CSV table of C-alpha atoms in Angstrom, one decimal:
chain,number,residue,atom,x,y,z
A,1,MET,CA,-0.8,-21.3,-27.8
A,2,LEU,CA,-2.6,-18.5,-29.6
A,3,GLU,CA,-5.4,-18.6,-27.0
A,4,ALA,CA,-2.9,-18.3,-24.2
A,5,ILE,CA,-1.2,-15.3,-25.8
A,6,PHE,CA,-4.6,-13.5,-26.3
A,7,ARG,CA,-5.5,-14.2,-22.7
A,8,ILE,CA,-2.2,-12.6,-21.4
A,9,ILE,CA,-2.7,-9.6,-23.7
A,10,GLY,CA,-6.2,-9.3,-22.4
A,11,ILE,CA,-4.9,-9.2,-18.8
A,12,ILE,CA,-2.0,-6.8,-19.3
A,13,PHE,CA,-3.6,-4.5,-21.8
A,14,PRO,CA,-5.9,-2.6,-19.4
A,15,VAL,CA,-3.1,-2.2,-17.0
A,16,PHE,CA,-0.6,-0.7,-19.4
A,17,ALA,CA,-3.2,1.1,-21.4
A,18,CYS,CA,-4.3,3.1,-18.3
A,19,ALA,CA,-0.7,3.9,-17.4
A,20,GLY,CA,0.0,4.8,-21.1
A,21,LEU,CA,-3.0,7.2,-21.2
A,22,GLY,CA,-1.6,8.8,-18.0
A,23,THR,CA,1.8,9.2,-19.7
A,24,TYR,CA,0.3,10.8,-22.8
A,25,TYR,CA,-2.0,13.1,-20.8
A,26,GLY,CA,0.9,14.1,-18.5
A,27,TRP,CA,3.2,14.8,-21.5
A,28,ARG,CA,0.5,16.9,-23.2
A,29,PHE,CA,-0.8,18.9,-20.3
A,30,ARG,CA,1.7,18.4,-17.4
A,31,PRO,CA,-1.0,18.2,-14.7
A,32,ASP,CA,-0.3,18.6,-11.0
A,33,MET,CA,-1.2,15.2,-9.6
A,34,SER,CA,-0.5,15.9,-6.0
A,35,VAL,CA,-4.1,16.5,-5.0
A,36,VAL,CA,-5.3,13.5,-7.0
A,37,ASN,CA,-2.7,11.3,-5.4
A,38,LYS,CA,-3.6,12.6,-2.0
A,39,LEU,CA,-7.3,11.8,-2.6
A,40,ASN,CA,-6.4,8.3,-3.8
A,41,MET,CA,-4.2,7.5,-0.9
A,42,GLU,CA,-6.5,8.9,1.7
A,43,ILE,CA,-10.0,8.1,0.4
A,44,PHE,CA,-10.3,5.9,-2.7
A,45,ALA,CA,-7.6,3.3,-1.9
A,46,PRO,CA,-8.6,2.9,1.7
A,47,PHE,CA,-12.2,2.3,0.6
A,48,LEU,CA,-10.9,-0.3,-1.8
A,49,VAL,CA,-9.1,-2.1,1.0
A,50,PHE,CA,-12.0,-1.8,3.4
A,51,TRP,CA,-14.6,-3.1,0.8
A,52,ALA,CA,-12.3,-6.0,-0.3
A,53,LEU,CA,-12.0,-7.2,3.3
A,54,MET,CA,-15.8,-6.7,3.9
A,55,ASP,CA,-17.1,-8.1,0.6
A,56,LYS,CA,-16.7,-11.7,1.7
A,57,PRO,CA,-16.0,-13.1,5.2
A,58,PHE,CA,-12.3,-12.7,5.6
A,59,ASP,CA,-10.4,-15.6,7.1
A,60,PHE,CA,-6.7,-14.6,7.5
A,61,SER,CA,-5.8,-18.2,8.4
A,62,GLY,CA,-6.7,-19.0,4.8
A,63,TYR,CA,-4.0,-16.6,3.6
A,64,TRP,CA,-1.2,-17.3,6.0
A,65,GLY,CA,0.8,-19.1,3.5
A,66,LEU,CA,0.4,-16.3,1.0
A,67,ALA,CA,1.3,-13.8,3.7
A,68,VAL,CA,4.5,-15.6,4.7
A,69,GLY,CA,5.4,-15.8,1.0
A,70,GLY,CA,4.8,-12.1,0.6
A,71,VAL,CA,7.1,-11.3,3.5
A,72,ALA,CA,9.7,-13.7,2.2
A,73,VAL,CA,9.7,-12.1,-1.2
A,74,VAL,CA,10.2,-8.6,0.2
A,75,LEU,CA,12.9,-9.4,2.8
A,76,GLY,CA,14.5,-12.2,0.7
A,77,SER,CA,15.0,-9.9,-2.3
A,78,GLY,CA,17.0,-7.5,-0.2
A,79,LEU,CA,19.1,-10.2,1.4
A,80,LEU,CA,19.8,-11.8,-2.0
A,81,LEU,CA,20.9,-8.6,-3.6
A,82,LEU,CA,22.8,-7.2,-0.6
A,83,PRO,CA,26.1,-9.0,-1.4
A,84,ILE,CA,25.8,-8.2,-5.1
A,85,ALA,CA,25.2,-4.5,-4.4
A,86,LEU,CA,28.2,-4.5,-2.0
A,87,ALA,CA,30.4,-6.2,-4.6
A,88,LEU,CA,29.3,-3.6,-7.3
A,89,LYS,CA,29.7,-0.8,-4.8
A,90,ILE,CA,26.2,0.4,-5.3
A,91,ASN,CA,24.7,2.7,-2.6
A,92,LEU,CA,22.5,0.3,-0.6
A,93,LYS,CA,20.0,3.0,0.5
A,94,THR,CA,19.5,3.9,-3.1
A,95,PHE,CA,19.3,0.4,-4.6
A,96,LEU,CA,17.8,-2.0,-2.1
A,97,PRO,CA,14.5,-0.3,-1.3
A,98,PRO,CA,13.3,-0.3,-5.0
A,99,MET,CA,14.3,-4.0,-5.2
A,100,MET,CA,12.4,-4.9,-2.1
A,101,PHE,CA,9.2,-2.8,-2.2
A,102,ASN,CA,7.3,-3.5,-5.4
A,103,ASN,CA,4.3,-2.0,-7.2
A,104,SER,CA,1.8,-4.1,-5.4
A,105,GLY,CA,-0.8,-1.3,-5.4
A,106,ASN,CA,-0.5,0.5,-8.8
A,107,MET,CA,0.1,-2.7,-10.8
A,108,GLY,CA,-0.3,-5.7,-8.5
A,109,ILE,CA,-3.9,-5.4,-7.5
A,110,PRO,CA,-5.2,-4.7,-11.1
A,111,LEU,CA,-3.0,-7.5,-12.5
A,112,ILE,CA,-4.2,-10.1,-10.0
A,113,LEU,CA,-7.8,-8.9,-10.4
A,114,PHE,CA,-7.7,-9.3,-14.2
A,115,ALA,CA,-5.6,-12.5,-14.2
A,116,PHE,CA,-7.3,-14.5,-11.5
A,117,GLY,CA,-10.7,-12.9,-11.0
A,118,GLU,CA,-12.4,-10.9,-8.3
A,119,ASP,CA,-12.4,-13.8,-5.9
A,120,LEU,CA,-8.6,-13.3,-5.5
A,121,LEU,CA,-9.0,-9.5,-4.7
A,122,GLN,CA,-8.6,-10.2,-1.0
A,123,ALA,CA,-5.4,-12.1,-1.7
A,124,ALA,CA,-4.1,-9.1,-3.6
A,125,VAL,CA,-5.1,-6.8,-0.8
A,126,VAL,CA,-3.3,-9.0,1.8
A,127,LEU,CA,0.0,-8.8,-0.2
A,128,PHE,CA,-0.5,-5.1,-0.8
A,129,ILE,CA,-1.0,-4.5,3.0
A,130,ILE,CA,2.1,-6.6,3.8
A,131,GLU,CA,4.3,-4.7,1.3
A,132,MET,CA,3.0,-1.4,2.5
A,133,LEU,CA,3.6,-2.1,6.2
A,134,LEU,CA,7.1,-3.3,5.5
A,135,HIS,CA,7.8,-0.2,3.3
A,136,PHE,CA,6.6,2.2,5.9
A,137,THR,CA,8.5,0.5,8.8
A,138,LEU,CA,11.6,-1.4,7.5
A,139,GLY,CA,11.9,0.7,4.4
A,140,LEU,CA,11.9,4.0,6.2
A,141,TYR,CA,14.2,2.6,8.9
A,142,LEU,CA,16.7,1.6,6.1
A,143,LEU,CA,16.9,5.3,5.2
A,144,ASP,CA,17.0,7.1,8.5
A,145,HIS,CA,17.3,4.4,11.3
A,146,LYS,CA,14.7,6.1,13.4
A,147,THR,CA,11.2,5.4,12.1
A,148,ASN,CA,8.2,5.4,14.4
A,149,PRO,CA,5.9,2.4,13.7
A,150,LEU,CA,3.1,4.1,15.7
A,151,LYS,CA,2.7,6.6,12.9
A,152,LEU,CA,1.3,3.8,10.8
A,153,LEU,CA,-1.9,3.9,12.9
A,154,LYS,CA,-2.6,7.4,11.6
A,155,MET,CA,-2.6,6.3,7.9
A,156,PRO,CA,-6.0,6.0,6.3
A,157,MET,CA,-5.0,2.8,4.5
A,158,ILE,CA,-4.0,1.1,7.8
A,159,ILE,CA,-7.2,2.4,9.6
A,160,ALA,CA,-9.3,0.9,6.7
A,161,ALA,CA,-7.4,-2.4,6.9
A,162,ILE,CA,-7.8,-2.7,10.6
A,163,ALA,CA,-11.5,-1.8,10.5
A,164,GLY,CA,-12.1,-4.1,7.6
A,165,LEU,CA,-10.4,-7.1,9.4
A,166,ILE,CA,-12.2,-6.5,12.6
A,167,LEU,CA,-15.7,-6.1,11.1
A,168,SER,CA,-15.2,-9.0,8.7
A,169,SER,CA,-14.0,-11.3,11.5
A,170,LEU,CA,-17.1,-10.4,13.5
A,171,HIS,CA,-19.2,-11.3,10.4
A,172,VAL,CA,-20.7,-7.8,10.2
A,173,THR,CA,-22.8,-7.3,7.0
A,174,LEU,CA,-23.1,-3.8,5.7
A,175,PRO,CA,-26.4,-2.6,4.3
A,176,ALA,CA,-26.5,-3.0,0.5
A,177,PRO,CA,-26.7,0.8,-0.2
A,178,LEU,CA,-23.6,1.4,2.0
A,179,ALA,CA,-21.7,-1.6,0.6
A,180,ASN,CA,-22.4,-0.5,-3.0
A,181,THR,CA,-21.2,3.1,-2.2
A,182,LEU,CA,-18.0,1.8,-0.7
A,183,LYS,CA,-17.4,-0.5,-3.7
A,184,LEU,CA,-18.1,2.4,-6.1
A,185,LEU,CA,-15.6,4.7,-4.3
A,186,GLY,CA,-13.0,1.9,-4.0
A,187,GLN,CA,-13.2,1.1,-7.7
A,188,VAL,CA,-12.0,4.6,-8.5
A,189,SER,CA,-8.7,3.7,-7.0
A,190,ILE,CA,-7.4,1.1,-9.4
A,191,PRO,CA,-7.5,3.1,-12.7
A,192,LEU,CA,-6.5,6.2,-10.9
A,193,LEU,CA,-3.4,4.4,-9.5
A,194,LEU,CA,-2.4,3.3,-13.0
A,195,PHE,CA,-3.1,6.7,-14.5
A,196,SER,CA,-1.0,8.4,-11.8
A,197,LEU,CA,1.8,5.9,-12.4
A,198,GLY,CA,1.9,6.9,-16.1
A,199,VAL,CA,2.1,10.6,-15.3
A,200,ARG,CA,4.7,10.1,-12.6
A,201,LEU,CA,7.1,8.2,-15.0
A,202,LEU,CA,7.5,11.4,-17.1
A,203,ASP,CA,9.4,13.0,-14.2
A,204,VAL,CA,12.3,10.5,-14.2
A,205,SER,CA,15.6,10.5,-16.0
A,206,LEU,CA,17.5,8.0,-18.0
A,207,LYS,CA,20.8,9.4,-16.7
A,208,ASP,CA,21.5,6.3,-14.6
A,209,TRP,CA,20.3,3.8,-17.2
A,210,LYS,CA,22.9,1.1,-16.3
A,211,ILE,CA,21.8,0.7,-12.7
A,212,GLY,CA,18.1,1.0,-13.9
A,213,VAL,CA,18.5,-1.9,-16.4
A,214,PHE,CA,20.3,-4.0,-13.8
A,215,GLY,CA,17.6,-3.3,-11.3
A,216,ALA,CA,14.8,-4.1,-13.8
A,217,ILE,CA,16.3,-7.6,-14.1
A,218,ALA,CA,17.6,-8.2,-10.6
A,219,GLY,CA,14.5,-7.1,-8.7
A,220,PRO,CA,12.0,-9.5,-10.3
A,221,ALA,CA,14.6,-12.3,-10.5
A,222,ALA,CA,15.4,-12.1,-6.8
A,223,GLY,CA,11.7,-12.0,-5.9
A,224,LEU,CA,10.9,-15.0,-8.1
A,225,ILE,CA,13.9,-17.0,-6.7
A,226,CYS,CA,12.6,-16.3,-3.1
A,227,ALA,CA,9.1,-17.3,-4.0
A,228,LEU,CA,10.1,-20.5,-5.8
A,229,ALA,CA,12.5,-21.5,-3.0
A,230,LEU,CA,9.7,-21.2,-0.5
A,231,LEU,CA,6.9,-22.8,-2.4
A,232,PRO,CA,7.7,-26.4,-1.2
A,233,PHE,CA,7.2,-25.2,2.4
A,234,LEU,CA,3.9,-23.3,1.8
A,235,ASP,CA,0.5,-25.0,1.5
A,236,LEU,CA,-0.7,-22.9,-1.4
A,237,THR,CA,-3.3,-23.8,-4.1
A,238,PRO,CA,-2.1,-23.5,-7.7
A,239,ILE,CA,-4.0,-20.3,-8.1
A,240,GLU,CA,-2.4,-18.8,-4.9
A,241,THR,CA,0.9,-19.9,-6.2
A,242,GLY,CA,0.3,-18.0,-9.4
A,243,VAL,CA,-0.7,-14.9,-7.3
A,244,LEU,CA,2.5,-15.1,-5.3
A,245,LEU,CA,4.6,-15.4,-8.5
A,246,VAL,CA,3.0,-12.4,-10.0
A,247,PHE,CA,3.6,-10.4,-6.8
A,248,ALA,CA,7.3,-11.5,-6.8
A,249,ALA,CA,7.8,-10.4,-10.4
A,250,LEU,CA,6.3,-6.9,-10.0
A,251,PRO,CA,8.5,-3.8,-10.7
A,252,PRO,CA,9.6,-1.2,-8.1
A,253,ALA,CA,6.9,0.9,-6.6
A,254,VAL,CA,6.7,4.5,-7.7
A,255,LEU,CA,6.5,5.4,-3.9
A,256,ASN,CA,10.2,4.6,-3.8
A,257,VAL,CA,10.8,7.8,-5.7
A,258,LEU,CA,8.7,9.9,-3.3
A,259,VAL,CA,10.4,8.5,-0.3
A,260,ALA,CA,13.9,9.1,-1.9
A,261,GLU,CA,12.9,12.7,-2.5
A,262,GLN,CA,11.7,13.1,1.1
A,263,TYR,CA,15.0,11.7,2.5
A,264,GLN,CA,17.2,13.2,-0.3
A,265,GLN,CA,18.5,9.7,-1.1
A,266,GLU,CA,19.7,10.2,-4.7
A,267,PRO,CA,16.1,10.6,-6.0
A,268,VAL,CA,17.1,10.9,-9.7
A,269,ARG,CA,18.9,7.6,-9.6
A,270,VAL,CA,16.0,5.9,-7.7
A,271,ALA,CA,13.7,7.4,-10.3
A,272,SER,CA,15.7,5.8,-13.1
A,273,ILE,CA,15.6,2.4,-11.3
A,274,VAL,CA,11.8,2.7,-10.9
A,275,MET,CA,11.1,3.8,-14.5
A,276,LEU,CA,13.2,1.2,-16.2
A,277,GLY,CA,11.9,-1.4,-13.8
A,278,ASN,CA,8.4,-0.6,-14.9
A,279,LEU,CA,9.3,-0.5,-18.5
A,280,GLY,CA,11.0,-3.9,-18.1
A,281,SER,CA,7.8,-5.3,-16.7
A,282,LEU,CA,6.4,-5.1,-20.2
A,283,ILE,CA,8.5,-8.2,-20.9
A,284,ILE,CA,8.8,-9.8,-17.4
A,285,ILE,CA,5.1,-9.6,-16.4
A,286,PRO,CA,3.7,-11.4,-19.5
A,287,ALA,CA,6.4,-14.1,-19.1
A,288,THR,CA,5.5,-14.6,-15.5
A,289,LEU,CA,1.8,-14.7,-16.3
A,290,TRP,CA,2.4,-17.3,-19.0
A,291,PHE,CA,4.0,-19.5,-16.4
A,292,ALA,CA,1.6,-18.7,-13.5
A,293,LEU,CA,-1.6,-19.3,-15.6
A,294,LYS,CA,-0.4,-22.8,-16.6
A,295,LEU,CA,-0.1,-24.0,-12.9
């Protein structure tokens, strides 16, 4: 029992410590993170995705079950919570996106890395790519009903994913100096994502705390229900099952706030949902890890 507790603390401590340091630094110095975030999304994170796909031969057929599970968690969470949101008369465009599109980048990749090891980094990247693709297609369509999927092809993250998948499928091996350079640049992304998350959380308000608390519980609950309901139909190993459960329990992505600001979709309320969801993950993620690591 005690050993399991220390293991979970060892997994979640680096994640929340990096975010906490970002919160403290942001509170003390109020830095402008826009340039840093731009660098991370256009350089460091794409290098991380590319290196993860190139580091070992990537066989997507080995991850099809996990991919289907990831899609089901994202879409299923929205479908499950749709009638509840209608019954409670909550604005669907405000509430559903944060419930569907979770923190698979800022929190998901580091958590899976620390919990299951570097061998599962490709699995984390697969889920991240799926969540990101759905967010920038279905997620934007939910807000304006006129998104252009072709714009995805201009995103550095998508370019890196496509290039990594193609080269890996062709069994291309990068020279060691180049591979190490890509790895070094990619490794910048994870702590920077967490640090930026901590800084960003300072900008949100507790004004709409009721919907935030409801979302903090409803989002992970809906995701886990979808994952558990689908598990009997997926051919997943115990460790892949654990990865999917952690993905399902992740809090809302901070990107939801940026998108809400862009489309003027009650950004303050969305920010409250995101912040309280991430605070709630301090309880939900350890509980999910406890279960996932015992599989």
